[in-house]
């Protein structure tokens, strides 16, 4: 774990620096950093402090949160194919945002979209707790999550289908692709407290996740309170994924791919994978956001599209590898 951190943390710092100095505006690296630190008049400090800095911070926060939640989810379900979206939080947050766009709330009030998305995530948590029950196991949680996710997806499709305006439908589709463009420090301050609370909850699950590798009965015999562990997992995932979806849209595959890639490095202990995956997720999303600006700078390439193009082949490889091990 320490060796992985020794590599990942400088990588995150390097990518964060690159994220600050790379963009469509023709600004030299030294001039960009000077404007960020010293400020001053003119458009350059505005570009650095109000456009590039929030984008970089959100990439670290969202990528780290998705990596952390993915590692916790895979540890709890003891399945490398699990990911944060499995329990329906991201789909429900997206539904809240879609309703805000469709009803015109997002046009009337700037923060209506992220606040409605957070409300959707909260609703998903309440429904999950209600469906799974206080004593349900991991299988019950999976089934409840699939039900919540399917319902959120169906309602989102219904809103799109009934949308009278093609412009609103187009805005919904593009928002659901995920992006960090045009975000401000207001979005950072809105998401950061939820992500910090969620990360704290997920970080405290490490001992229980390690015990779960021996099975639920053995973990219970070791003093792990399984109901509290599951509640911490659901609430922590809801906080980090709901807040990320609220400010950036749906960004997939980070929570699935990053823990899988880093697991051989840190070993079999789920607790060792948590913060390593957080650093790996931050690095991956920073790199993907830089690629969005470099590969097609004249087109509005969405961040969620890039992560899907990277994650989908790795996901297929993971399925193939799992199939080979079970044969």
PDB file of C-alpha atoms in Angstrom:
ATOM      1  CA  UNK A   1       0.000   0.000   0.000  1.00  0.00           C
ATOM      2  CA  UNK A   2       2.773   2.454   0.901  1.00  0.00           C
ATOM      3  CA  UNK A   3       4.605   1.757  -2.370  1.00  0.00           C
ATOM      4  CA  UNK A   4       1.431   2.315  -4.364  1.00  0.00           C
ATOM      5  CA  UNK A   5       0.836   5.619  -2.583  1.00  0.00           C
ATOM      6  CA  UNK A   6       4.414   6.655  -3.227  1.00  0.00           C
ATOM      7  CA  UNK A   7       3.685   6.380  -6.940  1.00  0.00           C
ATOM      8  CA  UNK A   8       0.062   7.514  -7.097  1.00  0.00           C
ATOM      9  CA  UNK A   9       0.262  10.692  -4.992  1.00  0.00           C
ATOM     10  CA  UNK A  10       3.031  12.320  -7.097  1.00  0.00           C
ATOM     11  CA  UNK A  11       1.113  11.203 -10.191  1.00  0.00           C
ATOM     12  CA  UNK A  12      -2.039  12.932  -8.936  1.00  0.00           C
ATOM     13  CA  UNK A  13      -0.042  16.091  -8.165  1.00  0.00           C
ATOM     14  CA  UNK A  14       1.555  16.053 -11.631  1.00  0.00           C
ATOM     15  CA  UNK A  15      -1.782  15.517 -13.375  1.00  0.00           C
ATOM     16  CA  UNK A  16      -3.387  18.258 -11.255  1.00  0.00           C
ATOM     17  CA  UNK A  17      -0.662  20.659 -12.365  1.00  0.00           C
ATOM     18  CA  UNK A  18      -1.147  19.606 -15.987  1.00  0.00           C
ATOM     19  CA  UNK A  19      -4.908  20.116 -15.622  1.00  0.00           C
ATOM     20  CA  UNK A  20      -4.277  23.703 -14.520  1.00  0.00           C
ATOM     21  CA  UNK A  21      -2.003  24.635 -17.418  1.00  0.00           C
ATOM     22  CA  UNK A  22      -3.699  22.744 -20.283  1.00  0.00           C
ATOM     23  CA  UNK A  23      -6.748  24.234 -21.939  1.00  0.00           C
ATOM     24  CA  UNK A  24      -8.138  25.888 -25.076  1.00  0.00           C
ATOM     25  CA  UNK A  25      -6.866  29.326 -24.022  1.00  0.00           C
ATOM     26  CA  UNK A  26      -3.368  29.980 -25.323  1.00  0.00           C
ATOM     27  CA  UNK A  27      -1.706  30.541 -21.944  1.00  0.00           C
ATOM     28  CA  UNK A  28       1.863  29.592 -21.082  1.00  0.00           C
ATOM     29  CA  UNK A  29       2.360  27.348 -18.025  1.00  0.00           C
ATOM     30  CA  UNK A  30       4.311  29.920 -16.027  1.00  0.00           C
ATOM     31  CA  UNK A  31       1.887  32.716 -16.832  1.00  0.00           C
ATOM     32  CA  UNK A  32      -1.052  30.479 -15.915  1.00  0.00           C
ATOM     33  CA  UNK A  33       0.385  29.510 -12.538  1.00  0.00           C
ATOM     34  CA  UNK A  34       1.403  33.111 -11.783  1.00  0.00           C
ATOM     35  CA  UNK A  35      -2.129  34.298 -12.512  1.00  0.00           C
ATOM     36  CA  UNK A  36      -3.535  31.574 -10.282  1.00  0.00           C
ATOM     37  CA  UNK A  37      -1.319  32.437  -7.325  1.00  0.00           C
ATOM     38  CA  UNK A  38      -0.944  36.204  -7.643  1.00  0.00           C
ATOM     39  CA  UNK A  39      -4.324  37.055  -9.129  1.00  0.00           C
ATOM     40  CA  UNK A  40      -4.689  40.565 -10.511  1.00  0.00           C
ATOM     41  CA  UNK A  41      -6.855  42.217 -13.137  1.00  0.00           C
ATOM     42  CA  UNK A  42      -7.761  40.947 -16.571  1.00  0.00           C
ATOM     43  CA  UNK A  43      -9.205  37.720 -17.947  1.00  0.00           C
ATOM     44  CA  UNK A  44      -6.258  35.439 -17.117  1.00  0.00           C
ATOM     45  CA  UNK A  45      -6.754  35.228 -13.312  1.00  0.00           C
ATOM     46  CA  UNK A  46     -10.476  34.784 -13.950  1.00  0.00           C
ATOM     47  CA  UNK A  47      -9.826  31.835 -16.277  1.00  0.00           C
ATOM     48  CA  UNK A  48      -7.463  30.200 -13.805  1.00  0.00           C
ATOM     49  CA  UNK A  49      -9.449  30.735 -10.609  1.00  0.00           C
ATOM     50  CA  UNK A  50     -13.015  30.401 -11.885  1.00  0.00           C
ATOM     51  CA  UNK A  51     -12.657  27.807 -14.664  1.00  0.00           C
ATOM     52  CA  UNK A  52      -9.531  25.674 -14.450  1.00  0.00           C
ATOM     53  CA  UNK A  53      -9.104  25.470 -10.669  1.00  0.00           C
ATOM     54  CA  UNK A  54     -12.687  24.255  -9.978  1.00  0.00           C
ATOM     55  CA  UNK A  55     -12.396  21.763 -12.829  1.00  0.00           C
ATOM     56  CA  UNK A  56      -9.174  20.334 -11.400  1.00  0.00           C
ATOM     57  CA  UNK A  57     -10.546  20.156  -7.847  1.00  0.00           C
ATOM     58  CA  UNK A  58     -13.745  18.437  -8.980  1.00  0.00           C
ATOM     59  CA  UNK A  59     -11.759  15.881 -10.977  1.00  0.00           C
ATOM     60  CA  UNK A  60      -9.783  14.977  -7.834  1.00  0.00           C
ATOM     61  CA  UNK A  61     -12.842  14.927  -5.586  1.00  0.00           C
ATOM     62  CA  UNK A  62     -15.105  12.954  -7.914  1.00  0.00           C
ATOM     63  CA  UNK A  63     -12.434  10.551  -9.162  1.00  0.00           C
ATOM     64  CA  UNK A  64     -11.179   9.874  -5.651  1.00  0.00           C
ATOM     65  CA  UNK A  65     -14.706   9.388  -4.334  1.00  0.00           C
ATOM     66  CA  UNK A  66     -15.660   6.954  -7.096  1.00  0.00           C
ATOM     67  CA  UNK A  67     -12.461   4.952  -6.594  1.00  0.00           C
ATOM     68  CA  UNK A  68     -13.025   4.802  -2.838  1.00  0.00           C
ATOM     69  CA  UNK A  69     -16.698   3.816  -3.175  1.00  0.00           C
ATOM     70  CA  UNK A  70     -15.869   1.185  -5.785  1.00  0.00           C
ATOM     71  CA  UNK A  71     -13.257  -0.442  -3.560  1.00  0.00           C
ATOM     72  CA  UNK A  72     -15.649  -0.448  -0.593  1.00  0.00           C
ATOM     73  CA  UNK A  73     -18.482  -1.886  -2.680  1.00  0.00           C
ATOM     74  CA  UNK A  74     -16.325  -4.655  -4.121  1.00  0.00           C
ATOM     75  CA  UNK A  75     -15.011  -5.484  -0.665  1.00  0.00           C
ATOM     76  CA  UNK A  76     -18.465  -5.682   0.855  1.00  0.00           C
ATOM     77  CA  UNK A  77     -19.993  -7.769  -1.933  1.00  0.00           C
ATOM     78  CA  UNK A  78     -16.761  -9.776  -2.400  1.00  0.00           C
ATOM     79  CA  UNK A  79     -17.155  -9.373  -6.143  1.00  0.00           C
ATOM     80  CA  UNK A  80     -14.689  -7.577  -8.465  1.00  0.00           C
ATOM     81  CA  UNK A  81     -17.548  -6.797 -10.875  1.00  0.00           C
ATOM     82  CA  UNK A  82     -19.372  -4.609  -8.332  1.00  0.00           C
ATOM     83  CA  UNK A  83     -19.355  -0.815  -8.678  1.00  0.00           C
ATOM     84  CA  UNK A  84     -21.023   2.164  -6.961  1.00  0.00           C
ATOM     85  CA  UNK A  85     -23.826   2.466  -9.514  1.00  0.00           C
ATOM     86  CA  UNK A  86     -24.982  -1.058  -8.666  1.00  0.00           C
ATOM     87  CA  UNK A  87     -27.185   0.147  -5.804  1.00  0.00           C
ATOM     88  CA  UNK A  88     -28.950   2.782  -7.912  1.00  0.00           C
ATOM     89  CA  UNK A  89     -27.590   5.945  -6.298  1.00  0.00           C
ATOM     90  CA  UNK A  90     -26.156   7.485  -9.474  1.00  0.00           C
ATOM     91  CA  UNK A  91     -29.278   6.659 -11.497  1.00  0.00           C
ATOM     92  CA  UNK A  92     -31.533   8.233  -8.881  1.00  0.00           C
ATOM     93  CA  UNK A  93     -29.335  11.340  -8.668  1.00  0.00           C
ATOM     94  CA  UNK A  94     -29.475  11.604 -12.454  1.00  0.00           C
ATOM     95  CA  UNK A  95     -33.272  11.329 -12.293  1.00  0.00           C
ATOM     96  CA  UNK A  96     -33.424  14.272  -9.893  1.00  0.00           C
ATOM     97  CA  UNK A  97     -31.275  16.357 -12.228  1.00  0.00           C
ATOM     98  CA  UNK A  98     -33.361  15.350 -15.254  1.00  0.00           C
ATOM     99  CA  UNK A  99     -36.537  16.495 -13.473  1.00  0.00           C
ATOM    100  CA  UNK A 100     -34.871  19.828 -12.685  1.00  0.00           C
ATOM    101  CA  UNK A 101     -34.011  20.326 -16.365  1.00  0.00           C
ATOM    102  CA  UNK A 102     -37.398  19.161 -17.625  1.00  0.00           C
ATOM    103  CA  UNK A 103     -39.430  21.362 -15.269  1.00  0.00           C
ATOM    104  CA  UNK A 104     -37.297  24.439 -15.934  1.00  0.00           C
ATOM    105  CA  UNK A 105     -36.027  24.701 -12.358  1.00  0.00           C
ATOM    106  CA  UNK A 106     -32.411  24.570 -13.536  1.00  0.00           C
ATOM    107  CA  UNK A 107     -33.011  27.626 -15.721  1.00  0.00           C
ATOM    108  CA  UNK A 108     -34.778  29.553 -12.954  1.00  0.00           C
ATOM    109  CA  UNK A 109     -32.277  28.749 -10.191  1.00  0.00           C
ATOM    110  CA  UNK A 110     -28.620  27.986 -10.852  1.00  0.00           C
ATOM    111  CA  UNK A 111     -28.231  25.419  -8.061  1.00  0.00           C
ATOM    112  CA  UNK A 112     -31.571  23.698  -8.659  1.00  0.00           C
ATOM    113  CA  UNK A 113     -29.960  20.952 -10.756  1.00  0.00           C
ATOM    114  CA  UNK A 114     -27.331  19.761  -8.233  1.00  0.00           C
ATOM    115  CA  UNK A 115     -29.756  20.151  -5.330  1.00  0.00           C
ATOM    116  CA  UNK A 116     -32.413  18.080  -7.098  1.00  0.00           C
ATOM    117  CA  UNK A 117     -29.783  15.463  -7.916  1.00  0.00           C
ATOM    118  CA  UNK A 118     -28.807  15.272  -4.254  1.00  0.00           C
ATOM    119  CA  UNK A 119     -32.487  14.923  -3.361  1.00  0.00           C
ATOM    120  CA  UNK A 120     -32.710  12.010  -5.810  1.00  0.00           C
ATOM    121  CA  UNK A 121     -29.742  10.326  -4.121  1.00  0.00           C
ATOM    122  CA  UNK A 122     -31.339  10.774  -0.685  1.00  0.00           C
ATOM    123  CA  UNK A 123     -34.577   9.266  -1.977  1.00  0.00           C
ATOM    124  CA  UNK A 124     -32.658   6.273  -3.321  1.00  0.00           C
ATOM    125  CA  UNK A 125     -31.031   5.697   0.085  1.00  0.00           C
ATOM    126  CA  UNK A 126     -34.373   5.766   1.869  1.00  0.00           C
ATOM    127  CA  UNK A 127     -35.852   3.338  -0.647  1.00  0.00           C
ATOM    128  CA  UNK A 128     -32.822   1.047  -0.392  1.00  0.00           C
ATOM    129  CA  UNK A 129     -33.032   0.928   3.395  1.00  0.00           C
ATOM    130  CA  UNK A 130     -36.764   0.245   3.167  1.00  0.00           C
ATOM    131  CA  UNK A 131     -36.396  -2.543   0.592  1.00  0.00           C
ATOM    132  CA  UNK A 132     -33.310  -4.223   2.039  1.00  0.00           C
ATOM    133  CA  UNK A 133     -34.585  -4.138   5.615  1.00  0.00           C
ATOM    134  CA  UNK A 134     -32.495  -4.011   8.795  1.00  0.00           C
ATOM    135  CA  UNK A 135     -31.322  -7.629   8.600  1.00  0.00           C
ATOM    136  CA  UNK A 136     -30.885  -8.148   4.869  1.00  0.00           C
ATOM    137  CA  UNK A 137     -27.571  -9.470   3.592  1.00  0.00           C
ATOM    138  CA  UNK A 138     -25.452  -8.544   0.591  1.00  0.00           C
ATOM    139  CA  UNK A 139     -27.734 -10.374  -1.852  1.00  0.00           C
ATOM    140  CA  UNK A 140     -30.744  -8.418  -0.587  1.00  0.00           C
ATOM    141  CA  UNK A 141     -28.799  -5.172  -1.019  1.00  0.00           C
ATOM    142  CA  UNK A 142     -27.905  -6.099  -4.606  1.00  0.00           C
ATOM    143  CA  UNK A 143     -31.504  -6.958  -5.477  1.00  0.00           C
ATOM    144  CA  UNK A 144     -32.802  -3.762  -3.861  1.00  0.00           C
ATOM    145  CA  UNK A 145     -30.169  -1.727  -5.705  1.00  0.00           C
ATOM    146  CA  UNK A 146     -31.071  -3.299  -9.041  1.00  0.00           C
ATOM    147  CA  UNK A 147     -34.747  -2.508  -8.400  1.00  0.00           C
ATOM    148  CA  UNK A 148     -33.994   1.129  -7.505  1.00  0.00           C
ATOM    149  CA  UNK A 149     -31.671   1.508 -10.494  1.00  0.00           C
ATOM    150  CA  UNK A 150     -34.221   0.018 -12.895  1.00  0.00           C
ATOM    151  CA  UNK A 151     -36.968   2.277 -11.578  1.00  0.00           C
ATOM    152  CA  UNK A 152     -34.782   5.393 -11.844  1.00  0.00           C
ATOM    153  CA  UNK A 153     -33.780   4.433 -15.405  1.00  0.00           C
ATOM    154  CA  UNK A 154     -37.410   3.841 -16.392  1.00  0.00           C
ATOM    155  CA  UNK A 155     -38.542   7.178 -14.949  1.00  0.00           C
ATOM    156  CA  UNK A 156     -35.674   8.982 -16.681  1.00  0.00           C
ATOM    157  CA  UNK A 157     -36.693   7.416 -20.000  1.00  0.00           C
ATOM    158  CA  UNK A 158     -40.289   8.451 -19.325  1.00  0.00           C
ATOM    159  CA  UNK A 159     -39.262  12.075 -18.735  1.00  0.00           C
ATOM    160  CA  UNK A 160     -37.269  12.047 -21.975  1.00  0.00           C
ATOM    161  CA  UNK A 161     -40.148  10.479 -23.865  1.00  0.00           C
ATOM    162  CA  UNK A 162     -42.677  13.039 -22.611  1.00  0.00           C
ATOM    163  CA  UNK A 163     -40.392  16.035 -23.051  1.00  0.00           C
ATOM    164  CA  UNK A 164     -42.212  18.557 -25.270  1.00  0.00           C
ATOM    165  CA  UNK A 165     -39.029  20.434 -26.078  1.00  0.00           C
ATOM    166  CA  UNK A 166     -36.237  18.844 -28.141  1.00  0.00           C
ATOM    167  CA  UNK A 167     -33.838  21.369 -26.617  1.00  0.00           C
ATOM    168  CA  UNK A 168     -34.626  20.187 -23.093  1.00  0.00           C
ATOM    169  CA  UNK A 169     -34.257  16.564 -24.199  1.00  0.00           C
ATOM    170  CA  UNK A 170     -30.912  17.362 -25.794  1.00  0.00           C
ATOM    171  CA  UNK A 171     -29.722  19.139 -22.655  1.00  0.00           C
ATOM    172  CA  UNK A 172     -30.734  16.123 -20.563  1.00  0.00           C
ATOM    173  CA  UNK A 173     -28.873  13.688 -22.821  1.00  0.00           C
ATOM    174  CA  UNK A 174     -25.703  15.779 -22.870  1.00  0.00           C
ATOM    175  CA  UNK A 175     -25.794  16.328 -19.094  1.00  0.00           C
ATOM    176  CA  UNK A 176     -26.112  12.586 -18.492  1.00  0.00           C
ATOM    177  CA  UNK A 177     -22.889  11.999 -20.446  1.00  0.00           C
ATOM    178  CA  UNK A 178     -20.941  13.670 -17.643  1.00  0.00           C
ATOM    179  CA  UNK A 179     -18.650  16.678 -17.846  1.00  0.00           C
ATOM    180  CA  UNK A 180     -16.553  19.015 -15.698  1.00  0.00           C
ATOM    181  CA  UNK A 181     -16.750  21.923 -18.139  1.00  0.00           C
ATOM    182  CA  UNK A 182     -18.285  25.222 -16.988  1.00  0.00           C
ATOM    183  CA  UNK A 183     -18.208  24.282 -13.312  1.00  0.00           C
ATOM    184  CA  UNK A 184     -17.400  26.883 -10.675  1.00  0.00           C
ATOM    185  CA  UNK A 185     -16.178  26.989  -7.104  1.00  0.00           C
ATOM    186  CA  UNK A 186     -19.842  26.998  -6.038  1.00  0.00           C
ATOM    187  CA  UNK A 187     -20.093  23.422  -7.325  1.00  0.00           C
ATOM    188  CA  UNK A 188     -16.915  22.515  -5.451  1.00  0.00           C
ATOM    189  CA  UNK A 189     -18.245  23.895  -2.154  1.00  0.00           C
ATOM    190  CA  UNK A 190     -21.592  22.190  -2.732  1.00  0.00           C
ATOM    191  CA  UNK A 191     -20.104  18.731  -3.361  1.00  0.00           C
ATOM    192  CA  UNK A 192     -17.091  18.768  -1.023  1.00  0.00           C
ATOM    193  CA  UNK A 193     -18.924  18.481   2.349  1.00  0.00           C
ATOM    194  CA  UNK A 194     -20.990  15.500   1.179  1.00  0.00           C
ATOM    195  CA  UNK A 195     -17.909  13.820  -0.268  1.00  0.00           C
ATOM    196  CA  UNK A 196     -15.921  14.399   2.911  1.00  0.00           C
ATOM    197  CA  UNK A 197     -18.713  12.902   5.042  1.00  0.00           C
ATOM    198  CA  UNK A 198     -19.078   9.935   2.677  1.00  0.00           C
ATOM    199  CA  UNK A 199     -15.338   9.313   2.551  1.00  0.00           C
ATOM    200  CA  UNK A 200     -15.195   9.296   6.351  1.00  0.00           C
ATOM    201  CA  UNK A 201     -17.991   6.717   6.517  1.00  0.00           C
ATOM    202  CA  UNK A 202     -16.382   4.505   3.883  1.00  0.00           C
ATOM    203  CA  UNK A 203     -12.931   4.753   5.463  1.00  0.00           C
ATOM    204  CA  UNK A 204     -14.338   3.380   8.726  1.00  0.00           C
ATOM    205  CA  UNK A 205     -15.534   0.197   6.987  1.00  0.00           C
ATOM    206  CA  UNK A 206     -12.002  -1.136   6.470  1.00  0.00           C
ATOM    207  CA  UNK A 207     -11.902  -3.502   9.463  1.00  0.00           C
ATOM    208  CA  UNK A 208     -15.333  -4.908   8.662  1.00  0.00           C
ATOM    209  CA  UNK A 209     -14.447  -5.416   5.002  1.00  0.00           C
ATOM    210  CA  UNK A 210     -11.314  -7.331   5.987  1.00  0.00           C
ATOM    211  CA  UNK A 211     -13.375  -9.556   8.266  1.00  0.00           C
ATOM    212  CA  UNK A 212     -15.943 -10.164   5.517  1.00  0.00           C
ATOM    213  CA  UNK A 213     -13.319 -11.911   3.406  1.00  0.00           C
ATOM    214  CA  UNK A 214     -13.847 -14.862   5.755  1.00  0.00           C
ATOM    215  CA  UNK A 215     -17.637 -14.777   5.261  1.00  0.00           C
ATOM    216  CA  UNK A 216     -20.528 -13.056   7.029  1.00  0.00           C
ATOM    217  CA  UNK A 217     -20.768 -15.636   9.808  1.00  0.00           C
ATOM    218  CA  UNK A 218     -17.073 -15.373  10.602  1.00  0.00           C
ATOM    219  CA  UNK A 219     -17.219 -11.561  10.477  1.00  0.00           C
ATOM    220  CA  UNK A 220     -20.145 -11.574  12.921  1.00  0.00           C
ATOM    221  CA  UNK A 221     -18.215 -13.894  15.230  1.00  0.00           C
ATOM    222  CA  UNK A 222     -15.294 -11.433  15.146  1.00  0.00           C
ATOM    223  CA  UNK A 223     -17.526  -8.677  16.471  1.00  0.00           C
ATOM    224  CA  UNK A 224     -18.376  -6.915  13.207  1.00  0.00           C
ATOM    225  CA  UNK A 225     -21.869  -5.420  13.294  1.00  0.00           C
ATOM    226  CA  UNK A 226     -23.022  -6.261   9.761  1.00  0.00           C
ATOM    227  CA  UNK A 227     -26.081  -4.013   9.819  1.00  0.00           C
ATOM    228  CA  UNK A 228     -23.993  -0.976  10.779  1.00  0.00           C
ATOM    229  CA  UNK A 229     -21.392  -1.904   8.187  1.00  0.00           C
ATOM    230  CA  UNK A 230     -23.990  -2.078   5.422  1.00  0.00           C
ATOM    231  CA  UNK A 231     -25.606   1.184   6.524  1.00  0.00           C
ATOM    232  CA  UNK A 232     -22.225   2.946   6.544  1.00  0.00           C
ATOM    233  CA  UNK A 233     -21.499   1.552   3.077  1.00  0.00           C
ATOM    234  CA  UNK A 234     -24.847   2.679   1.641  1.00  0.00           C
ATOM    235  CA  UNK A 235     -24.761   6.140   3.251  1.00  0.00           C
ATOM    236  CA  UNK A 236     -21.103   6.707   2.350  1.00  0.00           C
ATOM    237  CA  UNK A 237     -21.634   5.633  -1.254  1.00  0.00           C
ATOM    238  CA  UNK A 238     -24.751   7.788  -1.488  1.00  0.00           C
ATOM    239  CA  UNK A 239     -22.876  10.850  -0.254  1.00  0.00           C
ATOM    240  CA  UNK A 240     -19.901  10.560  -2.588  1.00  0.00           C
ATOM    241  CA  UNK A 241     -21.679   9.249  -5.697  1.00  0.00           C
ATOM    242  CA  UNK A 242     -24.753  11.426  -5.249  1.00  0.00           C
ATOM    243  CA  UNK A 243     -22.668  14.584  -4.829  1.00  0.00           C
ATOM    244  CA  UNK A 244     -20.451  13.699  -7.793  1.00  0.00           C
ATOM    245  CA  UNK A 245     -23.416  12.994 -10.048  1.00  0.00           C
ATOM    246  CA  UNK A 246     -25.096  16.178  -8.859  1.00  0.00           C
ATOM    247  CA  UNK A 247     -22.308  18.466 -10.051  1.00  0.00           C
ATOM    248  CA  UNK A 248     -20.819  16.546 -12.984  1.00  0.00           C
ATOM    249  CA  UNK A 249     -23.443  14.163 -14.346  1.00  0.00           C
ATOM    250  CA  UNK A 250     -23.056  10.423 -14.725  1.00  0.00           C
ATOM    251  CA  UNK A 251     -19.415   9.311 -14.938  1.00  0.00           C
ATOM    252  CA  UNK A 252     -19.103   5.561 -15.081  1.00  0.00           C
ATOM    253  CA  UNK A 253     -16.489   2.798 -14.868  1.00  0.00           C
ATOM    254  CA  UNK A 254     -14.066   4.638 -12.535  1.00  0.00           C
ATOM    255  CA  UNK A 255     -15.333   2.808  -9.445  1.00  0.00           C
ATOM    256  CA  UNK A 256     -15.236  -0.484 -11.320  1.00  0.00           C
ATOM    257  CA  UNK A 257     -11.898  -0.338 -13.125  1.00  0.00           C
ATOM    258  CA  UNK A 258      -9.602   1.396 -10.616  1.00  0.00           C
ATOM    259  CA  UNK A 259      -9.994  -1.068  -7.687  1.00  0.00           C
ATOM    260  CA  UNK A 260      -9.581  -3.984 -10.083  1.00  0.00           C
ATOM    261  CA  UNK A 261      -6.344  -2.593 -11.525  1.00  0.00           C
ATOM    262  CA  UNK A 262      -4.843  -1.760  -8.119  1.00  0.00           C
ATOM    263  CA  UNK A 263      -5.912  -4.882  -6.220  1.00  0.00           C
ATOM    264  CA  UNK A 264      -2.846  -6.951  -7.322  1.00  0.00           C
ATOM    265  CA  UNK A 265      -0.590  -4.127  -6.091  1.00  0.00           C
ATOM    266  CA  UNK A 266      -1.954  -3.877  -2.544  1.00  0.00           C
ATOM    267  CA  UNK A 267      -2.851  -7.516  -1.956  1.00  0.00           C
ATOM    268  CA  UNK A 268      -6.068  -9.169  -0.876  1.00  0.00           C
ATOM    269  CA  UNK A 269      -6.941  -6.884   2.083  1.00  0.00           C
ATOM    270  CA  UNK A 270      -9.923  -4.659   1.149  1.00  0.00           C
ATOM    271  CA  UNK A 271      -8.944  -2.034   3.733  1.00  0.00           C
ATOM    272  CA  UNK A 272      -5.582  -1.533   2.015  1.00  0.00           C
ATOM    273  CA  UNK A 273      -7.359  -0.923  -1.278  1.00  0.00           C
ATOM    274  CA  UNK A 274      -9.656   1.880  -0.095  1.00  0.00           C
ATOM    275  CA  UNK A 275      -7.365   4.923  -0.107  1.00  0.00           C
ATOM    276  CA  UNK A 276      -5.160   3.489  -2.846  1.00  0.00           C
ATOM    277  CA  UNK A 277      -8.228   3.310  -5.091  1.00  0.00           C
ATOM    278  CA  UNK A 278      -9.149   6.850  -4.098  1.00  0.00           C
ATOM    279  CA  UNK A 279      -5.771   8.100  -5.324  1.00  0.00           C
ATOM    280  CA  UNK A 280      -6.035   5.955  -8.451  1.00  0.00           C
ATOM    281  CA  UNK A 281      -9.533   7.252  -9.199  1.00  0.00           C
ATOM    282  CA  UNK A 282      -8.367  10.852  -8.876  1.00  0.00           C
ATOM    283  CA  UNK A 283      -5.459  10.175 -11.245  1.00  0.00           C
ATOM    284  CA  UNK A 284      -7.713   8.454 -13.794  1.00  0.00           C
ATOM    285  CA  UNK A 285     -10.319  11.223 -13.871  1.00  0.00           C
ATOM    286  CA  UNK A 286      -7.673  13.947 -14.078  1.00  0.00           C
ATOM    287  CA  UNK A 287      -6.073  12.141 -17.025  1.00  0.00           C
ATOM    288  CA  UNK A 288      -9.449  11.638 -18.721  1.00  0.00           C
ATOM    289  CA  UNK A 289     -10.356  15.315 -18.280  1.00  0.00           C
ATOM    290  CA  UNK A 290      -7.014  16.375 -19.756  1.00  0.00           C
ATOM    291  CA  UNK A 291      -7.671  14.021 -22.694  1.00  0.00           C
ATOM    292  CA  UNK A 292     -11.043  15.712 -23.270  1.00  0.00           C
ATOM    293  CA  UNK A 293      -9.247  19.019 -23.782  1.00  0.00           C
ATOM    294  CA  UNK A 294      -6.339  17.654 -25.829  1.00  0.00           C
ATOM    295  CA  UNK A 295      -7.902  15.058 -28.151  1.00  0.00           C
ATOM    296  CA  UNK A 296     -10.800  17.165 -29.477  1.00  0.00           C
ATOM    297  CA  UNK A 297     -10.327  20.743 -28.223  1.00  0.00           C
ATOM    298  CA  UNK A 298     -12.792  22.199 -30.753  1.00  0.00           C
ATOM    299  CA  UNK A 299     -15.607  19.793 -29.830  1.00  0.00           C
ATOM    300  CA  UNK A 300     -17.496  19.345 -26.576  1.00  0.00           C
ATOM    301  CA  UNK A 301     -16.294  15.798 -25.910  1.00  0.00           C
ATOM    302  CA  UNK A 302     -17.925  14.572 -22.704  1.00  0.00           C
ATOM    303  CA  UNK A 303     -15.881  13.189 -19.837  1.00  0.00           C
ATOM    304  CA  UNK A 304     -18.256  10.264 -19.260  1.00  0.00           C
ATOM    305  CA  UNK A 305     -17.743   9.176 -22.867  1.00  0.00           C
ATOM    306  CA  UNK A 306     -13.969   9.045 -22.397  1.00  0.00           C
ATOM    307  CA  UNK A 307     -14.188   7.046 -19.150  1.00  0.00           C
ATOM    308  CA  UNK A 308     -16.612   4.636 -20.835  1.00  0.00           C
ATOM    309  CA  UNK A 309     -14.283   4.166 -23.806  1.00  0.00           C
ATOM    310  CA  UNK A 310     -11.463   3.350 -21.397  1.00  0.00           C
ATOM    311  CA  UNK A 311     -13.500   1.354 -18.896  1.00  0.00           C
ATOM    312  CA  UNK A 312     -15.684  -0.775 -21.165  1.00  0.00           C
ATOM    313  CA  UNK A 313     -12.812  -2.764 -22.761  1.00  0.00           C
ATOM    314  CA  UNK A 314     -11.253  -3.298 -19.333  1.00  0.00           C
ATOM    315  CA  UNK A 315     -14.629  -4.446 -18.017  1.00  0.00           C
ATOM    316  CA  UNK A 316     -14.930  -6.954 -20.859  1.00  0.00           C
ATOM    317  CA  UNK A 317     -11.406  -8.178 -20.105  1.00  0.00           C
ATOM    318  CA  UNK A 318     -12.351  -8.591 -16.448  1.00  0.00           C
ATOM    319  CA  UNK A 319     -15.407 -10.660 -17.377  1.00  0.00           C
ATOM    320  CA  UNK A 320     -13.318 -12.830 -19.699  1.00  0.00           C
ATOM    321  CA  UNK A 321     -10.658 -13.316 -17.029  1.00  0.00           C
ATOM    322  CA  UNK A 322     -13.266 -14.211 -14.402  1.00  0.00           C
ATOM    323  CA  UNK A 323     -14.847 -16.678 -16.783  1.00  0.00           C
ATOM    324  CA  UNK A 324     -11.453 -18.310 -17.423  1.00  0.00           C
ATOM    325  CA  UNK A 325     -10.748 -18.645 -13.694  1.00  0.00           C
ATOM    326  CA  UNK A 326     -14.125 -20.320 -13.094  1.00  0.00           C
ATOM    327  CA  UNK A 327     -13.732 -22.775 -15.983  1.00  0.00           C
TER     328      UNK A 327
END
